PDB file of C-alpha atoms in Angstrom:
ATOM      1  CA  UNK A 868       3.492   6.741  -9.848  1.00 76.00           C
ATOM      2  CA  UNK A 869       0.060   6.716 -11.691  1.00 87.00           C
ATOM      3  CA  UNK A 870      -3.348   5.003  -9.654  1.00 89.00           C
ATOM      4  CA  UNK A 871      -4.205   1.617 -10.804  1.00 93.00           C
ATOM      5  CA  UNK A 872      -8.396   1.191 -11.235  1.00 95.00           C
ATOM      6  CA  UNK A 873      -9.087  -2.408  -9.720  1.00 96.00           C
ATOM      7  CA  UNK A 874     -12.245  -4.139 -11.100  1.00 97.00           C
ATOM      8  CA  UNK A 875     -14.544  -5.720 -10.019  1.00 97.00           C
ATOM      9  CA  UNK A 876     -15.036  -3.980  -6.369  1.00 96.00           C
ATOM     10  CA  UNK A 877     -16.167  -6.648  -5.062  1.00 97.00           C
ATOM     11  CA  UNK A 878     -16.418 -10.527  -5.264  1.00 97.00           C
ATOM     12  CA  UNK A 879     -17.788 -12.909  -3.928  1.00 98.00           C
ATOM     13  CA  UNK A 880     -17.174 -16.810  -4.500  1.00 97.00           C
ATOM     14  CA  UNK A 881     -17.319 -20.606  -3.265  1.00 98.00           C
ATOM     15  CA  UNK A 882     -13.965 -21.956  -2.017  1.00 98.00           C
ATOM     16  CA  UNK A 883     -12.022 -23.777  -4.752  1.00 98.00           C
ATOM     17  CA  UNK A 884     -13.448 -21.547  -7.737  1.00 98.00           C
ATOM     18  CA  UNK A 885     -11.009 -19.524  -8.955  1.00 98.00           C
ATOM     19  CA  UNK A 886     -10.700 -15.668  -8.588  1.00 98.00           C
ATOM     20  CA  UNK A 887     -10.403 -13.165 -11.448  1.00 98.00           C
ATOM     21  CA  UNK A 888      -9.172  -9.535 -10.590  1.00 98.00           C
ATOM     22  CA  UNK A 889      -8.769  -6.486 -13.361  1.00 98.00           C
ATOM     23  CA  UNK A 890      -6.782  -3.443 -13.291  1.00 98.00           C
ATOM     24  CA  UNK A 891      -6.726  -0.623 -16.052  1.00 98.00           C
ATOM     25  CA  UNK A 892      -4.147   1.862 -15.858  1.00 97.00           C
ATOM     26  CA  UNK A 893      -3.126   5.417 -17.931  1.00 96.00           C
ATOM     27  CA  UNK A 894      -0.008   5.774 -19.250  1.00 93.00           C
ATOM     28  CA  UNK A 895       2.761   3.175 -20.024  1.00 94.00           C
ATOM     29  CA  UNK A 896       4.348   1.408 -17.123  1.00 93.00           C
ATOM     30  CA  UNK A 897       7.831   0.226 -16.440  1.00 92.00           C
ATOM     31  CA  UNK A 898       6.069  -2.866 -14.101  1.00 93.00           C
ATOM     32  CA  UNK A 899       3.405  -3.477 -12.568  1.00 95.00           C
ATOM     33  CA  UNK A 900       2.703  -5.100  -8.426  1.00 95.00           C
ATOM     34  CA  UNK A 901       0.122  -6.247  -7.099  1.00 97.00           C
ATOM     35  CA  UNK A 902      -0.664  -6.194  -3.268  1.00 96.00           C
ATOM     36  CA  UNK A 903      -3.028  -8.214  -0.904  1.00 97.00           C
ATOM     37  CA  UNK A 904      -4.180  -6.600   2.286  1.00 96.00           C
ATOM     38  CA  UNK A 905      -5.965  -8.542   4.545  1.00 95.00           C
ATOM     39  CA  UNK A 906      -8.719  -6.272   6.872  1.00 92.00           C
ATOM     40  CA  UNK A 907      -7.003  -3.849   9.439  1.00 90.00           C
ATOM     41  CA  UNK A 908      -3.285  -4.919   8.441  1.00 93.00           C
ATOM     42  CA  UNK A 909      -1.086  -3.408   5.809  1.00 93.00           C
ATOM     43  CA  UNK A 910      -0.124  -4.661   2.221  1.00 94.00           C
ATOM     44  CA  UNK A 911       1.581  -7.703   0.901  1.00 94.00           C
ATOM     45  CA  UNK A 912       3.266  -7.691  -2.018  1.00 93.00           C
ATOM     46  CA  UNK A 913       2.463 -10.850  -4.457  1.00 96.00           C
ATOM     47  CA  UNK A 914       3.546  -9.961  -7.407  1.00 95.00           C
ATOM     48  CA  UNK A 915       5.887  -7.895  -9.587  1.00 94.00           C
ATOM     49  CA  UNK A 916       5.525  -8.025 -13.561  1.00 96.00           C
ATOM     50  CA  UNK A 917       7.687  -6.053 -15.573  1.00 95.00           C
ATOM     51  CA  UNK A 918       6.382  -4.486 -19.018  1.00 95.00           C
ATOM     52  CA  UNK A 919       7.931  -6.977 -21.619  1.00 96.00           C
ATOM     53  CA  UNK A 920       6.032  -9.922 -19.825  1.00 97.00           C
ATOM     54  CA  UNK A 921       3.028 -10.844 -20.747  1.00 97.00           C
ATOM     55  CA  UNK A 922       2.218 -13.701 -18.069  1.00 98.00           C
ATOM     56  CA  UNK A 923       3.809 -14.921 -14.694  1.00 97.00           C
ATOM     57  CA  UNK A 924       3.061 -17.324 -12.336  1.00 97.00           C
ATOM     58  CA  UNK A 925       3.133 -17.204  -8.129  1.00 96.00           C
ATOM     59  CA  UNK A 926       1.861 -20.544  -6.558  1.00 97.00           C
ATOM     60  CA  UNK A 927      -1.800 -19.896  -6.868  1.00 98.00           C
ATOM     61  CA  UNK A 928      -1.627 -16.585  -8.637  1.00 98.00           C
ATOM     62  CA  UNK A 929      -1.186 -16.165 -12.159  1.00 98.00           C
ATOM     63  CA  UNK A 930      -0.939 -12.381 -13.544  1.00 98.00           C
ATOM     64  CA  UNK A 931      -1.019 -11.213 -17.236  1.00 98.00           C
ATOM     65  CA  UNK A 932      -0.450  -8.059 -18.515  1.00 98.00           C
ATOM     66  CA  UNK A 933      -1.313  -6.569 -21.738  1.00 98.00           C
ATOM     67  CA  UNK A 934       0.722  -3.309 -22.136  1.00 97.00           C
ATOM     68  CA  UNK A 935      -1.391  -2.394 -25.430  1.00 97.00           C
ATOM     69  CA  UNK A 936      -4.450  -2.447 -23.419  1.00 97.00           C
ATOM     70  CA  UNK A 937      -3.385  -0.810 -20.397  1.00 97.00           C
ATOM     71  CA  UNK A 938      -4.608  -3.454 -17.880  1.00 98.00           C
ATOM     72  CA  UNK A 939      -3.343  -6.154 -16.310  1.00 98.00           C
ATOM     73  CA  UNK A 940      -5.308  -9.125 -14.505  1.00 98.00           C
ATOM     74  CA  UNK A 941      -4.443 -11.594 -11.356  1.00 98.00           C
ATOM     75  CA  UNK A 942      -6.109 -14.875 -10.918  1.00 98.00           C
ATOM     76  CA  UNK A 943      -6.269 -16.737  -7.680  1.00 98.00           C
ATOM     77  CA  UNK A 944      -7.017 -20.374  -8.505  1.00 98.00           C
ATOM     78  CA  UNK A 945      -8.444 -23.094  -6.169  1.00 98.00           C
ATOM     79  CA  UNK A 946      -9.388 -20.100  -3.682  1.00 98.00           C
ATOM     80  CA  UNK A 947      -9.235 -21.070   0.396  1.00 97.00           C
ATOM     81  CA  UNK A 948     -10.406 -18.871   2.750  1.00 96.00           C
ATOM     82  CA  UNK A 949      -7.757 -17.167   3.943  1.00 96.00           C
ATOM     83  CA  UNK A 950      -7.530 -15.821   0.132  1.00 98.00           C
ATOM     84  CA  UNK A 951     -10.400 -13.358   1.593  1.00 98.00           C
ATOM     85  CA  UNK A 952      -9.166  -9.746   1.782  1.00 97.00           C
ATOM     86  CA  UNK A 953      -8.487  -6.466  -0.262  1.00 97.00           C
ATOM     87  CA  UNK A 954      -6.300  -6.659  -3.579  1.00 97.00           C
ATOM     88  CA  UNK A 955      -4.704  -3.981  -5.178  1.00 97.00           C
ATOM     89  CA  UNK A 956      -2.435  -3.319  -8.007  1.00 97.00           C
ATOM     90  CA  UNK A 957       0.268  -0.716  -8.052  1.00 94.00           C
ATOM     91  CA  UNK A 958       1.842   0.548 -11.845  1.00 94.00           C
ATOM     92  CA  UNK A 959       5.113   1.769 -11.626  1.00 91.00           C
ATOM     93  CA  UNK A 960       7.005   3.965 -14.153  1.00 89.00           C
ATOM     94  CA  UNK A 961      10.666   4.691 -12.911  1.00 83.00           C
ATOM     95  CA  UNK A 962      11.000   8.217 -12.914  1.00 79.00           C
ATOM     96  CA  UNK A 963      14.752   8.603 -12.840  1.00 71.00           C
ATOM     97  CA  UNK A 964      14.931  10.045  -9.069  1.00 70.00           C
ATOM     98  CA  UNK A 965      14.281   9.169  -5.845  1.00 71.00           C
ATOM     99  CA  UNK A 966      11.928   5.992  -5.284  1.00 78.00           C
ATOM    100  CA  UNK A 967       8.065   7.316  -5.608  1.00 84.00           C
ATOM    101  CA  UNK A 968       4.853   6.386  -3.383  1.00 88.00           C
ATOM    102  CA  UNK A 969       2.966   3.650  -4.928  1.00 91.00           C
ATOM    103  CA  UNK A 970      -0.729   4.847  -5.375  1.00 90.00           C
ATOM    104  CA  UNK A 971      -3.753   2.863  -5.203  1.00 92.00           C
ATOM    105  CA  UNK A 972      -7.296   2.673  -6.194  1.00 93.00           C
ATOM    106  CA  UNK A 973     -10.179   1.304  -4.334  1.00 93.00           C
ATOM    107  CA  UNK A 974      -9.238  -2.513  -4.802  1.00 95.00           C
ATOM    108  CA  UNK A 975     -11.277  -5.543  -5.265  1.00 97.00           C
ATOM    109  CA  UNK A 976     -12.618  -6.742  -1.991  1.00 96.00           C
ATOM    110  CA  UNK A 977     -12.734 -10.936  -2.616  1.00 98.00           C
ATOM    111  CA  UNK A 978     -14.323 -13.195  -0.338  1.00 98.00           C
ATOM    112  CA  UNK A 979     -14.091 -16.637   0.215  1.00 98.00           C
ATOM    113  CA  UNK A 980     -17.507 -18.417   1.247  1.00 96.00           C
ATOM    114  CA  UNK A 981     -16.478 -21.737   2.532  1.00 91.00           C
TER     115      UNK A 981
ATOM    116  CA  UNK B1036      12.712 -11.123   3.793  1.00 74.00           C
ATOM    117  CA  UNK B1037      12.979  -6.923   4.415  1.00 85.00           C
ATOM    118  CA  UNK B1038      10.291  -6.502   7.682  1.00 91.00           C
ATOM    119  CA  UNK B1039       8.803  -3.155   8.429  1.00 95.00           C
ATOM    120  CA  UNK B1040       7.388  -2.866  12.067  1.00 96.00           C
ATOM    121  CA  UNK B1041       4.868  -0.293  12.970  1.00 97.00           C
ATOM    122  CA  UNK B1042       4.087   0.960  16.549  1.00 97.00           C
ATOM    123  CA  UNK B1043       1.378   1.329  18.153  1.00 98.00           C
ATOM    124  CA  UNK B1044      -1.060  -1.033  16.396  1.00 97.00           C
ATOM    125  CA  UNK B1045      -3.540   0.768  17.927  1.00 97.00           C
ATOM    126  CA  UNK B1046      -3.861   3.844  20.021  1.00 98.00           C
ATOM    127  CA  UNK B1047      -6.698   5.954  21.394  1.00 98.00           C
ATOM    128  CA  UNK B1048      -6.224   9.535  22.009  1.00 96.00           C
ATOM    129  CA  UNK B1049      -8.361  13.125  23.647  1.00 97.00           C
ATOM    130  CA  UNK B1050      -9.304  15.673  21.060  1.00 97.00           C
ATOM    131  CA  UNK B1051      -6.451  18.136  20.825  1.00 97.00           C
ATOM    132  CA  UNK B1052      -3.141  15.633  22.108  1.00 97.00           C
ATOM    133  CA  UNK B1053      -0.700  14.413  19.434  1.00 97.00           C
ATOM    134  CA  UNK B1054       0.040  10.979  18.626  1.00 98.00           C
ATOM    135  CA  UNK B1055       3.245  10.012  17.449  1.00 98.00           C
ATOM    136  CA  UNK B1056       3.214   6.474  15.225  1.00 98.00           C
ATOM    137  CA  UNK B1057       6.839   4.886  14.779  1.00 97.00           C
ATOM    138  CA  UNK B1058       7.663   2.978  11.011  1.00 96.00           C
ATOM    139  CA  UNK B1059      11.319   0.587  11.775  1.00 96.00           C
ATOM    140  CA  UNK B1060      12.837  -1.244   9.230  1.00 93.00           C
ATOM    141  CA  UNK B1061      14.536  -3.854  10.879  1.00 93.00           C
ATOM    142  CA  UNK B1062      16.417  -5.597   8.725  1.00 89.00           C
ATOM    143  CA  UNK B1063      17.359  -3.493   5.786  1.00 89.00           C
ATOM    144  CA  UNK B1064      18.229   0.400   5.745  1.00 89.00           C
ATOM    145  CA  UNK B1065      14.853   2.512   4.148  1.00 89.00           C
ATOM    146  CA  UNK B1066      16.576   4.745   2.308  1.00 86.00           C
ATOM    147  CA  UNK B1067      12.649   6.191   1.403  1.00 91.00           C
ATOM    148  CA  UNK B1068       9.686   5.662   3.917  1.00 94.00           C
ATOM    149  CA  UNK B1069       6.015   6.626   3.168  1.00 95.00           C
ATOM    150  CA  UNK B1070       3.360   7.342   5.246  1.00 97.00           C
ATOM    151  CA  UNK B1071      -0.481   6.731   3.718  1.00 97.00           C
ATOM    152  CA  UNK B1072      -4.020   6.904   5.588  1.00 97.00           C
ATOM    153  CA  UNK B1073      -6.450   4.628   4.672  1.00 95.00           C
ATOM    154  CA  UNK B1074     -10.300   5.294   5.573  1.00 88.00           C
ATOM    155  CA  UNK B1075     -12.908   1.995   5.740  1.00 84.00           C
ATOM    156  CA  UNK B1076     -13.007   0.370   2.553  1.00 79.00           C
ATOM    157  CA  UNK B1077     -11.372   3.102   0.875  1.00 85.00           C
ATOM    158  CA  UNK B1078      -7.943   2.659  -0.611  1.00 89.00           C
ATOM    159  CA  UNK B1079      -4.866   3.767   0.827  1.00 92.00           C
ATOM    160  CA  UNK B1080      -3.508   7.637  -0.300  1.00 95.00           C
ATOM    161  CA  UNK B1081      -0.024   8.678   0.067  1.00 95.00           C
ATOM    162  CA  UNK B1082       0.498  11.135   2.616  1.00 96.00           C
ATOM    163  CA  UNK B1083       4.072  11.879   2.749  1.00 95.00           C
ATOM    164  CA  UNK B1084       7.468  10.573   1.515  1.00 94.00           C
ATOM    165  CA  UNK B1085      10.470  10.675   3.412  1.00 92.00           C
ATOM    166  CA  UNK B1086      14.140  10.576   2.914  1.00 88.00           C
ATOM    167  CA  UNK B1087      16.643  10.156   5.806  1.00 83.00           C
ATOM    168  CA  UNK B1088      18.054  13.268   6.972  1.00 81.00           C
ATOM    169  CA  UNK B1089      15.982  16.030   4.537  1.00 84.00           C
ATOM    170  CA  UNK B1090      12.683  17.128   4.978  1.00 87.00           C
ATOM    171  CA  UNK B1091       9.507  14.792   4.025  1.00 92.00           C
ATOM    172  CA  UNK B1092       7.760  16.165   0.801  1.00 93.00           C
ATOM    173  CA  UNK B1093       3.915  15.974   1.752  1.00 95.00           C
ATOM    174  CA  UNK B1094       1.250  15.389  -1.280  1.00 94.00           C
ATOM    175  CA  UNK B1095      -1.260  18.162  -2.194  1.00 94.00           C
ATOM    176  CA  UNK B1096      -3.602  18.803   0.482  1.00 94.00           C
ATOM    177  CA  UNK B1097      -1.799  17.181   3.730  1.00 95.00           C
ATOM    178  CA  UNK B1098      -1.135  19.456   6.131  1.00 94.00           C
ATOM    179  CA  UNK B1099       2.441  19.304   6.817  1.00 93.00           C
ATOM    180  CA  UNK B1100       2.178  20.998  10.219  1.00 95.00           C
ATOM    181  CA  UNK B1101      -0.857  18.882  11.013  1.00 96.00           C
ATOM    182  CA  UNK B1102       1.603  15.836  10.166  1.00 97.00           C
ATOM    183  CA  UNK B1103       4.816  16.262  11.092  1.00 96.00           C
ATOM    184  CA  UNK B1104       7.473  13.506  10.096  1.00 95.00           C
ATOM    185  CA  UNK B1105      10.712  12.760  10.796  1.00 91.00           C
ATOM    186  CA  UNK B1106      13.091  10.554   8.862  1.00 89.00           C
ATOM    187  CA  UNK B1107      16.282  10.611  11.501  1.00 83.00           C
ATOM    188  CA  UNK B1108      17.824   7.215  10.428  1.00 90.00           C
ATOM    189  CA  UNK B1109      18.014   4.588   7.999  1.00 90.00           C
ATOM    190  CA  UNK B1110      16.068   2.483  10.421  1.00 93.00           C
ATOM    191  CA  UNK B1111      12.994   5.059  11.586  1.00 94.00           C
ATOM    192  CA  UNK B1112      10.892   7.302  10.370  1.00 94.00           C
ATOM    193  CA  UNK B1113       7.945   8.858  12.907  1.00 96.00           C
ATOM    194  CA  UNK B1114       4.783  10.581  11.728  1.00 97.00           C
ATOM    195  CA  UNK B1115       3.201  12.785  14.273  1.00 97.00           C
ATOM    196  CA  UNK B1116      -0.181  13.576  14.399  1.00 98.00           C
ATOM    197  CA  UNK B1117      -0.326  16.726  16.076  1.00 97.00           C
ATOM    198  CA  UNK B1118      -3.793  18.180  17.417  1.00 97.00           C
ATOM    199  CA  UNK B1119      -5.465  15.505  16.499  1.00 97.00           C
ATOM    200  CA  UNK B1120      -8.976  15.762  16.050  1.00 96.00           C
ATOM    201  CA  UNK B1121     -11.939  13.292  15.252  1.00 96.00           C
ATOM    202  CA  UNK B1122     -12.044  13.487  12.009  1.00 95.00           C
ATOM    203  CA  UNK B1123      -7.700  12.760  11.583  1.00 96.00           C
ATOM    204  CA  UNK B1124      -9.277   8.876  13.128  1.00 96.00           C
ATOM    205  CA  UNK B1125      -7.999   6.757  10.383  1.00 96.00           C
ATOM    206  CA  UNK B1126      -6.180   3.731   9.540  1.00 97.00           C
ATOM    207  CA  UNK B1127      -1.997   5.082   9.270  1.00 98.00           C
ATOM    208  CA  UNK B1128       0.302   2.747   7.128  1.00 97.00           C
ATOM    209  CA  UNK B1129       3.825   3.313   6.931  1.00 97.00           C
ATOM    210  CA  UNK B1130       6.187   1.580   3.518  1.00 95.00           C
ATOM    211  CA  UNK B1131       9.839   1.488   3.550  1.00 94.00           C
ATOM    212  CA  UNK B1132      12.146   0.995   0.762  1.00 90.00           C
ATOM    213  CA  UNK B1133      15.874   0.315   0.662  1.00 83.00           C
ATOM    214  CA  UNK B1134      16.991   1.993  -2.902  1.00 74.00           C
ATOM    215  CA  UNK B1135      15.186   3.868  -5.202  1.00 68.00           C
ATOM    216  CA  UNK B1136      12.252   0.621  -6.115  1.00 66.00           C
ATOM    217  CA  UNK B1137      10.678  -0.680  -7.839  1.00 65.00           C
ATOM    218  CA  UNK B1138      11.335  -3.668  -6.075  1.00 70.00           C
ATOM    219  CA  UNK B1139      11.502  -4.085  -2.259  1.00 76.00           C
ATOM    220  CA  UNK B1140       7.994  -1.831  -1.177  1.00 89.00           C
ATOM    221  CA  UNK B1141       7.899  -3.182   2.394  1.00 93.00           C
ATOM    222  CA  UNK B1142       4.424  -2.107   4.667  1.00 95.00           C
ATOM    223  CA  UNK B1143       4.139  -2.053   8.072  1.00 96.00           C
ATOM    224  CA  UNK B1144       0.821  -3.300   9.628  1.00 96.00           C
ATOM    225  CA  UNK B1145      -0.762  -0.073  10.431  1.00 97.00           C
ATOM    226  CA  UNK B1146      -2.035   2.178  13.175  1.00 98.00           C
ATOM    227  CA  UNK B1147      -5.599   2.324  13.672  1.00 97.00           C
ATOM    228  CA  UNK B1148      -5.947   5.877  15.040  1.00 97.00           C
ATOM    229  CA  UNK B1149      -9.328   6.866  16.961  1.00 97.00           C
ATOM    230  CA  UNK B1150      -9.459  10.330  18.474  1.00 97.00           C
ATOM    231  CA  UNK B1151     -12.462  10.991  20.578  1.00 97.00           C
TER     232      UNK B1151
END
């Protein structure tokens, strides 16, 4: 599967604001996931959007994708604190074999200031 | 929902020892696991994938004899760090999936490896 480029790197904003997250990608996707990783643990998976959506929602999160564009977005509304960790998103073309590694970029680190 | 536990959480080791670092799913059958390192604040690069019973398939530039992993059930794969040497200190995170994805990427919590 094909690295995701998450942007910004970092961010940094007041509890209850909302959070906005970007990720570019290459070459066209079959879905796209993104993952939350709070610090020292491994990754959570939030969300899965599939190619022919444009939008879904999650509770709090709300993720858009724009296939044309090659990027995708996740927003974290009303933030809390324990929103504060690493974020990364994962595209995923289904190569016909075997299940591949997801690969990741860098991620946005997002904290929460209370 | 599908669990993956990973053991030791964290374990300190001498220069030249190995280190072996167990990846269970416990509620589903990981037909694939894969093993990634993850250095501070860097993002998290796919070591190794492994399918149960057949050799792992390591990506470009792992040392596969540096690494060695073993995929003996549906349950548990093990990565072994073999010689381990300061700079193989890392953060280890172990996925299991149960089918061929894209749905279902399960992540155990992650050894924190720190040879000295």
């Amino acid at each position: 599967s094909q690295q995701g480029e998450e942007d910004p790197q970092a961010l940094s904003i007041q509890e209850g604001e909302n959070a906005t997250m970007n990720c570019s990608y290459k070459t066209s996707i079959n879905n796209l996931q993104w993952y939350r990783q709070n610090s020292g643990r491994g990754l959570v998976h939030l969300i899965l959007i599939r190619s022919n959506e444009r939008e879904k929602h999650s509770g709090r999160l709300r993720v858009t994708l724009d296939t044309s564009k090659k990027s995708s977005s996740l927003l974290i509304t009303a933030s809390r604190a324990a929103d504060t960790a690493s974020y990364f998103c994962a595209p995923y073309t289904i190569s016909g074999g075997g299940a591949d590694g997801l690969t990741f970029g860098k991620g946005t680190h997002l904290i929460i200031q209370p | 929902g599908a669990v993956v536990s990973q053991h030791p959480s964290r374990v300190i080791c001498k220069s030249g020892t190995s280190v072996k670092i167990e990846c269970r799913s416990l509620d589903f059958q990981a037909t694939t696991m894969f093993w990634y390192r993850q250095f501070p604040k860097q993002s998290l690069m796919l070591m190794a994938t492994s399918n149960e019973g057949s050799k792992a398939t390591y990506e470009q530039g792992v040392e596969k004899d540096k690494f060695l992993i073993n995929h003996a059930s549906l349950t548990l794969s093990t990565l072994t760090v073999t010689s381990a040497h300061p700079e193989d200190s890392s953060f280890y995170i172990c996925s299991a999936i149960e089918g061929t994805g894209p749905y279902g990427y399960t992540f155990g919590s992650g050894t924190r490896l720190t040879v000295v």
